[in-house]
């Protein structure tokens, strides 16, 4: 049986895994191991889904957990373009506008939240969850030699999700975690 204290921290440990995966991902890319990079990236994306499922299923959500999840996601998504440049520079050049859209969709909302609340947003909106699945899955397909169109479709969706996060930050008067959507925020402020 798992110790209760360990169980309470399980979602946080899963989120921390993503942070520890970042230097490994960067090393794999730098030394030219594309298959190992993609395999670890897939595991990292799976850990992003798993930490939230475990936290919600067992009632282990917390501000710390939401922040760790956001920081882990941010670190992985910052790693992808750099590692992609080292491993697949021709793809990055060809898809530069879409990578810029994807990077902007998580950098800008984070910057706005940092300016307003001095902390990252950690909203985990429905739109961001969908965008993360689409961008994450499509970037793996793209780097594995698949078609570019799924990534090209996912990036504008990610940009819209980022714009929703910015709008949420502008509407909220104090920082909150785990916000479903702008509609939910607006409805709560009435």
JSON list of C-alpha atoms in Angstrom, two decimals:
[
{"chain": "A", "resi": 1, "resn": "UNK", "atom": "CA", "xyz": [0.00, 0.00, 0.00]},
{"chain": "A", "resi": 2, "resn": "UNK", "atom": "CA", "xyz": [1.26, 3.46, -0.90]},
{"chain": "A", "resi": 3, "resn": "UNK", "atom": "CA", "xyz": [2.05, 5.73, 2.01]},
{"chain": "A", "resi": 4, "resn": "UNK", "atom": "CA", "xyz": [-0.60, 8.50, 2.33]},
{"chain": "A", "resi": 5, "resn": "UNK", "atom": "CA", "xyz": [2.00, 11.29, 2.33]},
{"chain": "A", "resi": 6, "resn": "UNK", "atom": "CA", "xyz": [3.55, 9.92, -0.86]},
{"chain": "A", "resi": 7, "resn": "UNK", "atom": "CA", "xyz": [0.12, 9.56, -2.48]},
{"chain": "A", "resi": 8, "resn": "UNK", "atom": "CA", "xyz": [-0.73, 13.21, -1.71]},
{"chain": "A", "resi": 9, "resn": "UNK", "atom": "CA", "xyz": [2.42, 14.30, -3.56]},
{"chain": "A", "resi": 10, "resn": "UNK", "atom": "CA", "xyz": [2.08, 11.93, -6.53]},
{"chain": "A", "resi": 11, "resn": "UNK", "atom": "CA", "xyz": [0.67, 14.55, -8.96]},
{"chain": "A", "resi": 12, "resn": "UNK", "atom": "CA", "xyz": [3.49, 16.93, -7.98]},
{"chain": "A", "resi": 13, "resn": "UNK", "atom": "CA", "xyz": [6.11, 14.22, -8.51]},
{"chain": "A", "resi": 14, "resn": "UNK", "atom": "CA", "xyz": [4.66, 13.52, -11.96]},
{"chain": "A", "resi": 15, "resn": "UNK", "atom": "CA", "xyz": [4.83, 17.24, -12.78]},
{"chain": "A", "resi": 16, "resn": "UNK", "atom": "CA", "xyz": [8.41, 17.39, -11.50]},
{"chain": "A", "resi": 17, "resn": "UNK", "atom": "CA", "xyz": [9.25, 14.55, -13.89]},
{"chain": "A", "resi": 18, "resn": "UNK", "atom": "CA", "xyz": [8.60, 16.95, -16.78]},
{"chain": "A", "resi": 19, "resn": "UNK", "atom": "CA", "xyz": [11.04, 19.45, -15.30]},
{"chain": "A", "resi": 20, "resn": "UNK", "atom": "CA", "xyz": [13.72, 16.79, -14.92]},
{"chain": "A", "resi": 21, "resn": "UNK", "atom": "CA", "xyz": [13.04, 15.57, -18.46]},
{"chain": "A", "resi": 22, "resn": "UNK", "atom": "CA", "xyz": [13.99, 18.98, -19.93]},
{"chain": "A", "resi": 23, "resn": "UNK", "atom": "CA", "xyz": [17.79, 18.67, -19.61]},
{"chain": "A", "resi": 24, "resn": "UNK", "atom": "CA", "xyz": [17.60, 15.08, -20.84]},
{"chain": "A", "resi": 25, "resn": "UNK", "atom": "CA", "xyz": [15.54, 16.15, -23.86]},
{"chain": "A", "resi": 26, "resn": "UNK", "atom": "CA", "xyz": [18.03, 18.92, -24.59]},
{"chain": "A", "resi": 27, "resn": "UNK", "atom": "CA", "xyz": [20.97, 16.52, -24.30]},
{"chain": "A", "resi": 28, "resn": "UNK", "atom": "CA", "xyz": [19.28, 13.97, -26.57]},
{"chain": "A", "resi": 29, "resn": "UNK", "atom": "CA", "xyz": [18.70, 16.68, -29.17]},
{"chain": "A", "resi": 30, "resn": "UNK", "atom": "CA", "xyz": [22.17, 18.18, -28.85]},
{"chain": "A", "resi": 31, "resn": "UNK", "atom": "CA", "xyz": [23.86, 14.80, -29.30]},
{"chain": "A", "resi": 32, "resn": "UNK", "atom": "CA", "xyz": [21.57, 13.83, -32.17]},
{"chain": "A", "resi": 33, "resn": "UNK", "atom": "CA", "xyz": [19.23, 11.14, -30.85]},
{"chain": "A", "resi": 34, "resn": "UNK", "atom": "CA", "xyz": [15.91, 11.96, -32.54]},
{"chain": "A", "resi": 35, "resn": "UNK", "atom": "CA", "xyz": [14.11, 8.69, -31.71]},
{"chain": "A", "resi": 36, "resn": "UNK", "atom": "CA", "xyz": [15.05, 8.84, -28.04]},
{"chain": "A", "resi": 37, "resn": "UNK", "atom": "CA", "xyz": [14.06, 12.52, -27.99]},
{"chain": "A", "resi": 38, "resn": "UNK", "atom": "CA", "xyz": [10.63, 11.73, -29.46]},
{"chain": "A", "resi": 39, "resn": "UNK", "atom": "CA", "xyz": [10.12, 8.81, -27.08]},
{"chain": "A", "resi": 40, "resn": "UNK", "atom": "CA", "xyz": [10.88, 10.96, -24.03]},
{"chain": "A", "resi": 41, "resn": "UNK", "atom": "CA", "xyz": [8.73, 13.76, -25.42]},
{"chain": "A", "resi": 42, "resn": "UNK", "atom": "CA", "xyz": [5.80, 11.33, -25.73]},
{"chain": "A", "resi": 43, "resn": "UNK", "atom": "CA", "xyz": [6.33, 10.21, -22.11]},
{"chain": "A", "resi": 44, "resn": "UNK", "atom": "CA", "xyz": [6.52, 13.86, -21.02]},
{"chain": "A", "resi": 45, "resn": "UNK", "atom": "CA", "xyz": [3.22, 14.66, -22.75]},
{"chain": "A", "resi": 46, "resn": "UNK", "atom": "CA", "xyz": [1.65, 11.56, -21.18]},
{"chain": "A", "resi": 47, "resn": "UNK", "atom": "CA", "xyz": [2.85, 12.71, -17.75]},
{"chain": "A", "resi": 48, "resn": "UNK", "atom": "CA", "xyz": [1.06, 16.02, -18.34]},
{"chain": "A", "resi": 49, "resn": "UNK", "atom": "CA", "xyz": [-2.21, 14.16, -18.81]},
{"chain": "A", "resi": 50, "resn": "UNK", "atom": "CA", "xyz": [-1.51, 11.78, -15.95]},
{"chain": "A", "resi": 51, "resn": "UNK", "atom": "CA", "xyz": [-0.73, 14.37, -13.26]},
{"chain": "A", "resi": 52, "resn": "UNK", "atom": "CA", "xyz": [-4.06, 16.11, -13.80]},
{"chain": "A", "resi": 53, "resn": "UNK", "atom": "CA", "xyz": [-6.02, 12.86, -13.88]},
{"chain": "A", "resi": 54, "resn": "UNK", "atom": "CA", "xyz": [-4.44, 11.63, -10.65]},
{"chain": "A", "resi": 55, "resn": "UNK", "atom": "CA", "xyz": [-4.93, 15.00, -8.92]},
{"chain": "A", "resi": 56, "resn": "UNK", "atom": "CA", "xyz": [-8.62, 15.25, -9.87]},
{"chain": "A", "resi": 57, "resn": "UNK", "atom": "CA", "xyz": [-9.45, 11.56, -9.40]},
{"chain": "A", "resi": 58, "resn": "UNK", "atom": "CA", "xyz": [-8.05, 11.41, -5.87]},
{"chain": "A", "resi": 59, "resn": "UNK", "atom": "CA", "xyz": [-8.88, 14.98, -4.80]},
{"chain": "A", "resi": 60, "resn": "UNK", "atom": "CA", "xyz": [-5.23, 16.01, -4.69]},
{"chain": "A", "resi": 61, "resn": "UNK", "atom": "CA", "xyz": [-5.45, 19.34, -6.49]},
{"chain": "A", "resi": 62, "resn": "UNK", "atom": "CA", "xyz": [-3.52, 22.21, -4.97]},
{"chain": "A", "resi": 63, "resn": "UNK", "atom": "CA", "xyz": [-2.06, 25.61, -5.82]},
{"chain": "A", "resi": 64, "resn": "UNK", "atom": "CA", "xyz": [1.41, 24.08, -5.69]},
{"chain": "A", "resi": 65, "resn": "UNK", "atom": "CA", "xyz": [0.35, 21.29, -8.02]},
{"chain": "A", "resi": 66, "resn": "UNK", "atom": "CA", "xyz": [-1.24, 23.71, -10.49]},
{"chain": "A", "resi": 67, "resn": "UNK", "atom": "CA", "xyz": [1.91, 25.83, -10.49]},
{"chain": "A", "resi": 68, "resn": "UNK", "atom": "CA", "xyz": [4.23, 22.83, -10.90]},
{"chain": "A", "resi": 69, "resn": "UNK", "atom": "CA", "xyz": [2.09, 21.58, -13.78]},
{"chain": "A", "resi": 70, "resn": "UNK", "atom": "CA", "xyz": [2.25, 24.98, -15.48]},
{"chain": "A", "resi": 71, "resn": "UNK", "atom": "CA", "xyz": [6.00, 25.33, -14.96]},
{"chain": "A", "resi": 72, "resn": "UNK", "atom": "CA", "xyz": [6.55, 21.78, -16.25]},
{"chain": "A", "resi": 73, "resn": "UNK", "atom": "CA", "xyz": [4.43, 22.45, -19.33]},
{"chain": "A", "resi": 74, "resn": "UNK", "atom": "CA", "xyz": [6.22, 25.75, -19.93]},
{"chain": "A", "resi": 75, "resn": "UNK", "atom": "CA", "xyz": [9.64, 24.10, -19.70]},
{"chain": "A", "resi": 76, "resn": "UNK", "atom": "CA", "xyz": [8.70, 21.30, -22.11]},
{"chain": "A", "resi": 77, "resn": "UNK", "atom": "CA", "xyz": [7.13, 23.68, -24.62]},
{"chain": "A", "resi": 78, "resn": "UNK", "atom": "CA", "xyz": [10.20, 25.97, -24.48]},
{"chain": "A", "resi": 79, "resn": "UNK", "atom": "CA", "xyz": [12.41, 22.94, -25.11]},
{"chain": "A", "resi": 80, "resn": "UNK", "atom": "CA", "xyz": [10.61, 21.78, -28.25]},
{"chain": "A", "resi": 81, "resn": "UNK", "atom": "CA", "xyz": [11.65, 24.58, -30.66]},
{"chain": "A", "resi": 82, "resn": "UNK", "atom": "CA", "xyz": [15.26, 24.60, -29.49]},
{"chain": "A", "resi": 83, "resn": "UNK", "atom": "CA", "xyz": [15.62, 20.82, -29.63]},
{"chain": "A", "resi": 84, "resn": "UNK", "atom": "CA", "xyz": [13.70, 20.79, -32.88]},
{"chain": "A", "resi": 85, "resn": "UNK", "atom": "CA", "xyz": [16.17, 23.27, -34.32]},
{"chain": "A", "resi": 86, "resn": "UNK", "atom": "CA", "xyz": [19.08, 21.02, -33.41]},
{"chain": "A", "resi": 87, "resn": "UNK", "atom": "CA", "xyz": [17.46, 17.86, -34.76]},
{"chain": "A", "resi": 88, "resn": "UNK", "atom": "CA", "xyz": [15.25, 19.06, -37.63]},
{"chain": "A", "resi": 89, "resn": "UNK", "atom": "CA", "xyz": [16.33, 22.59, -38.66]},
{"chain": "A", "resi": 90, "resn": "UNK", "atom": "CA", "xyz": [14.71, 22.26, -42.09]},
{"chain": "A", "resi": 91, "resn": "UNK", "atom": "CA", "xyz": [11.33, 21.58, -40.47]},
{"chain": "A", "resi": 92, "resn": "UNK", "atom": "CA", "xyz": [11.72, 24.56, -38.13]},
{"chain": "A", "resi": 93, "resn": "UNK", "atom": "CA", "xyz": [12.60, 26.84, -41.04]},
{"chain": "A", "resi": 94, "resn": "UNK", "atom": "CA", "xyz": [9.71, 25.58, -43.16]},
{"chain": "A", "resi": 95, "resn": "UNK", "atom": "CA", "xyz": [7.17, 25.81, -40.30]},
{"chain": "A", "resi": 96, "resn": "UNK", "atom": "CA", "xyz": [8.63, 28.93, -38.65]},
{"chain": "A", "resi": 97, "resn": "UNK", "atom": "CA", "xyz": [5.38, 30.92, -38.66]},
{"chain": "A", "resi": 98, "resn": "UNK", "atom": "CA", "xyz": [3.53, 28.04, -36.99]},
{"chain": "A", "resi": 99, "resn": "UNK", "atom": "CA", "xyz": [6.24, 27.51, -34.39]},
{"chain": "A", "resi": 100, "resn": "UNK", "atom": "CA", "xyz": [6.15, 31.25, -33.67]},
{"chain": "A", "resi": 101, "resn": "UNK", "atom": "CA", "xyz": [2.37, 30.99, -33.22]},
{"chain": "A", "resi": 102, "resn": "UNK", "atom": "CA", "xyz": [2.74, 28.03, -30.84]},
{"chain": "A", "resi": 103, "resn": "UNK", "atom": "CA", "xyz": [5.52, 29.67, -28.81]},
{"chain": "A", "resi": 104, "resn": "UNK", "atom": "CA", "xyz": [3.61, 32.95, -28.64]},
{"chain": "A", "resi": 105, "resn": "UNK", "atom": "CA", "xyz": [0.49, 31.15, -27.48]},
{"chain": "A", "resi": 106, "resn": "UNK", "atom": "CA", "xyz": [2.19, 30.10, -24.25]},
{"chain": "A", "resi": 107, "resn": "UNK", "atom": "CA", "xyz": [4.77, 32.87, -23.76]},
{"chain": "A", "resi": 108, "resn": "UNK", "atom": "CA", "xyz": [2.39, 35.84, -24.07]},
{"chain": "A", "resi": 109, "resn": "UNK", "atom": "CA", "xyz": [-0.28, 34.60, -21.62]},
{"chain": "A", "resi": 110, "resn": "UNK", "atom": "CA", "xyz": [2.46, 33.71, -19.15]},
{"chain": "A", "resi": 111, "resn": "UNK", "atom": "CA", "xyz": [4.05, 37.16, -19.51]},
{"chain": "A", "resi": 112, "resn": "UNK", "atom": "CA", "xyz": [0.71, 38.93, -19.00]},
{"chain": "A", "resi": 113, "resn": "UNK", "atom": "CA", "xyz": [-0.01, 36.86, -15.87]},
{"chain": "A", "resi": 114, "resn": "UNK", "atom": "CA", "xyz": [3.48, 37.50, -14.51]},
{"chain": "A", "resi": 115, "resn": "UNK", "atom": "CA", "xyz": [3.03, 41.24, -15.00]},
{"chain": "A", "resi": 116, "resn": "UNK", "atom": "CA", "xyz": [-0.41, 41.33, -13.41]},
{"chain": "A", "resi": 117, "resn": "UNK", "atom": "CA", "xyz": [-0.14, 38.67, -10.68]},
{"chain": "A", "resi": 118, "resn": "UNK", "atom": "CA", "xyz": [3.64, 38.13, -10.35]},
{"chain": "A", "resi": 119, "resn": "UNK", "atom": "CA", "xyz": [3.00, 34.40, -10.96]},
{"chain": "A", "resi": 120, "resn": "UNK", "atom": "CA", "xyz": [2.15, 32.24, -13.96]},
{"chain": "A", "resi": 121, "resn": "UNK", "atom": "CA", "xyz": [-1.54, 31.80, -14.68]},
{"chain": "A", "resi": 122, "resn": "UNK", "atom": "CA", "xyz": [-2.11, 28.02, -14.14]},
{"chain": "A", "resi": 123, "resn": "UNK", "atom": "CA", "xyz": [-5.64, 28.27, -15.58]},
{"chain": "A", "resi": 124, "resn": "UNK", "atom": "CA", "xyz": [-5.67, 24.90, -17.34]},
{"chain": "A", "resi": 125, "resn": "UNK", "atom": "CA", "xyz": [-8.65, 25.97, -19.44]},
{"chain": "A", "resi": 126, "resn": "UNK", "atom": "CA", "xyz": [-10.51, 23.55, -21.64]},
{"chain": "A", "resi": 127, "resn": "UNK", "atom": "CA", "xyz": [-9.16, 25.37, -24.70]},
{"chain": "A", "resi": 128, "resn": "UNK", "atom": "CA", "xyz": [-5.55, 25.08, -23.49]},
{"chain": "A", "resi": 129, "resn": "UNK", "atom": "CA", "xyz": [-6.00, 21.37, -22.76]},
{"chain": "A", "resi": 130, "resn": "UNK", "atom": "CA", "xyz": [-7.35, 20.80, -26.26]},
{"chain": "A", "resi": 131, "resn": "UNK", "atom": "CA", "xyz": [-4.61, 22.95, -27.80]},
{"chain": "A", "resi": 132, "resn": "UNK", "atom": "CA", "xyz": [-1.90, 21.12, -25.85]},
{"chain": "A", "resi": 133, "resn": "UNK", "atom": "CA", "xyz": [-3.17, 17.76, -27.07]},
{"chain": "A", "resi": 134, "resn": "UNK", "atom": "CA", "xyz": [-3.34, 18.99, -30.65]},
{"chain": "A", "resi": 135, "resn": "UNK", "atom": "CA", "xyz": [0.02, 20.77, -30.70]},
{"chain": "A", "resi": 136, "resn": "UNK", "atom": "CA", "xyz": [1.78, 18.04, -28.72]},
{"chain": "A", "resi": 137, "resn": "UNK", "atom": "CA", "xyz": [0.46, 15.24, -30.89]},
{"chain": "A", "resi": 138, "resn": "UNK", "atom": "CA", "xyz": [0.98, 17.08, -34.15]},
{"chain": "A", "resi": 139, "resn": "UNK", "atom": "CA", "xyz": [4.55, 18.17, -33.34]},
{"chain": "A", "resi": 140, "resn": "UNK", "atom": "CA", "xyz": [5.45, 14.54, -32.65]},
{"chain": "A", "resi": 141, "resn": "UNK", "atom": "CA", "xyz": [3.88, 13.54, -35.98]},
{"chain": "A", "resi": 142, "resn": "UNK", "atom": "CA", "xyz": [5.73, 16.39, -37.71]},
{"chain": "A", "resi": 143, "resn": "UNK", "atom": "CA", "xyz": [9.12, 15.51, -36.20]},
{"chain": "A", "resi": 144, "resn": "UNK", "atom": "CA", "xyz": [8.55, 11.81, -36.92]},
{"chain": "A", "resi": 145, "resn": "UNK", "atom": "CA", "xyz": [8.31, 12.62, -40.63]},
{"chain": "A", "resi": 146, "resn": "UNK", "atom": "CA", "xyz": [4.53, 12.86, -40.91]},
{"chain": "A", "resi": 147, "resn": "UNK", "atom": "CA", "xyz": [2.47, 15.55, -42.61]},
{"chain": "A", "resi": 148, "resn": "UNK", "atom": "CA", "xyz": [2.64, 19.20, -41.52]},
{"chain": "A", "resi": 149, "resn": "UNK", "atom": "CA", "xyz": [-1.07, 19.97, -41.84]},
{"chain": "A", "resi": 150, "resn": "UNK", "atom": "CA", "xyz": [-2.08, 18.72, -38.35]},
{"chain": "A", "resi": 151, "resn": "UNK", "atom": "CA", "xyz": [0.52, 21.05, -36.81]},
{"chain": "A", "resi": 152, "resn": "UNK", "atom": "CA", "xyz": [-0.62, 23.90, -39.05]},
{"chain": "A", "resi": 153, "resn": "UNK", "atom": "CA", "xyz": [-4.21, 23.38, -37.87]},
{"chain": "A", "resi": 154, "resn": "UNK", "atom": "CA", "xyz": [-3.23, 23.00, -34.20]},
{"chain": "A", "resi": 155, "resn": "UNK", "atom": "CA", "xyz": [-1.19, 26.22, -33.95]},
{"chain": "A", "resi": 156, "resn": "UNK", "atom": "CA", "xyz": [-4.02, 28.71, -34.64]},
{"chain": "A", "resi": 157, "resn": "UNK", "atom": "CA", "xyz": [-6.16, 26.79, -32.13]},
{"chain": "A", "resi": 158, "resn": "UNK", "atom": "CA", "xyz": [-3.33, 27.14, -29.62]},
{"chain": "A", "resi": 159, "resn": "UNK", "atom": "CA", "xyz": [-3.12, 30.86, -30.37]},
{"chain": "A", "resi": 160, "resn": "UNK", "atom": "CA", "xyz": [-6.85, 31.26, -29.69]},
{"chain": "A", "resi": 161, "resn": "UNK", "atom": "CA", "xyz": [-6.44, 29.36, -26.40]},
{"chain": "A", "resi": 162, "resn": "UNK", "atom": "CA", "xyz": [-3.61, 31.73, -25.47]},
{"chain": "A", "resi": 163, "resn": "UNK", "atom": "CA", "xyz": [-5.73, 34.76, -26.28]},
{"chain": "A", "resi": 164, "resn": "UNK", "atom": "CA", "xyz": [-8.48, 33.37, -24.05]},
{"chain": "A", "resi": 165, "resn": "UNK", "atom": "CA", "xyz": [-5.94, 33.05, -21.21]},
{"chain": "A", "resi": 166, "resn": "UNK", "atom": "CA", "xyz": [-4.88, 36.67, -21.71]},
{"chain": "A", "resi": 167, "resn": "UNK", "atom": "CA", "xyz": [-8.53, 37.77, -21.60]},
{"chain": "A", "resi": 168, "resn": "UNK", "atom": "CA", "xyz": [-9.05, 35.77, -18.39]},
{"chain": "A", "resi": 169, "resn": "UNK", "atom": "CA", "xyz": [-6.03, 37.45, -16.81]},
{"chain": "A", "resi": 170, "resn": "UNK", "atom": "CA", "xyz": [-7.33, 40.87, -17.77]},
{"chain": "A", "resi": 171, "resn": "UNK", "atom": "CA", "xyz": [-10.79, 40.12, -16.35]},
{"chain": "A", "resi": 172, "resn": "UNK", "atom": "CA", "xyz": [-9.71, 38.56, -13.04]},
{"chain": "A", "resi": 173, "resn": "UNK", "atom": "CA", "xyz": [-8.98, 40.88, -10.14]},
{"chain": "A", "resi": 174, "resn": "UNK", "atom": "CA", "xyz": [-6.98, 38.22, -8.26]},
{"chain": "A", "resi": 175, "resn": "UNK", "atom": "CA", "xyz": [-5.10, 35.15, -9.46]},
{"chain": "A", "resi": 176, "resn": "UNK", "atom": "CA", "xyz": [-6.97, 31.84, -9.62]},
{"chain": "A", "resi": 177, "resn": "UNK", "atom": "CA", "xyz": [-5.98, 28.37, -10.77]},
{"chain": "A", "resi": 178, "resn": "UNK", "atom": "CA", "xyz": [-7.92, 25.80, -12.75]},
{"chain": "A", "resi": 179, "resn": "UNK", "atom": "CA", "xyz": [-10.35, 28.07, -14.60]},
{"chain": "A", "resi": 180, "resn": "UNK", "atom": "CA", "xyz": [-12.46, 26.27, -17.17]},
{"chain": "A", "resi": 181, "resn": "UNK", "atom": "CA", "xyz": [-12.98, 29.12, -19.65]},
{"chain": "A", "resi": 182, "resn": "UNK", "atom": "CA", "xyz": [-13.46, 32.86, -20.08]},
{"chain": "A", "resi": 183, "resn": "UNK", "atom": "CA", "xyz": [-17.20, 32.25, -20.14]},
{"chain": "A", "resi": 184, "resn": "UNK", "atom": "CA", "xyz": [-17.00, 30.71, -16.64]},
{"chain": "A", "resi": 185, "resn": "UNK", "atom": "CA", "xyz": [-14.99, 33.68, -15.36]},
{"chain": "A", "resi": 186, "resn": "UNK", "atom": "CA", "xyz": [-17.43, 36.20, -16.83]},
{"chain": "A", "resi": 187, "resn": "UNK", "atom": "CA", "xyz": [-20.39, 34.31, -15.42]},
{"chain": "A", "resi": 188, "resn": "UNK", "atom": "CA", "xyz": [-18.79, 34.25, -11.96]},
{"chain": "A", "resi": 189, "resn": "UNK", "atom": "CA", "xyz": [-18.10, 37.99, -12.01]},
{"chain": "A", "resi": 190, "resn": "UNK", "atom": "CA", "xyz": [-21.75, 38.93, -12.61]}
]
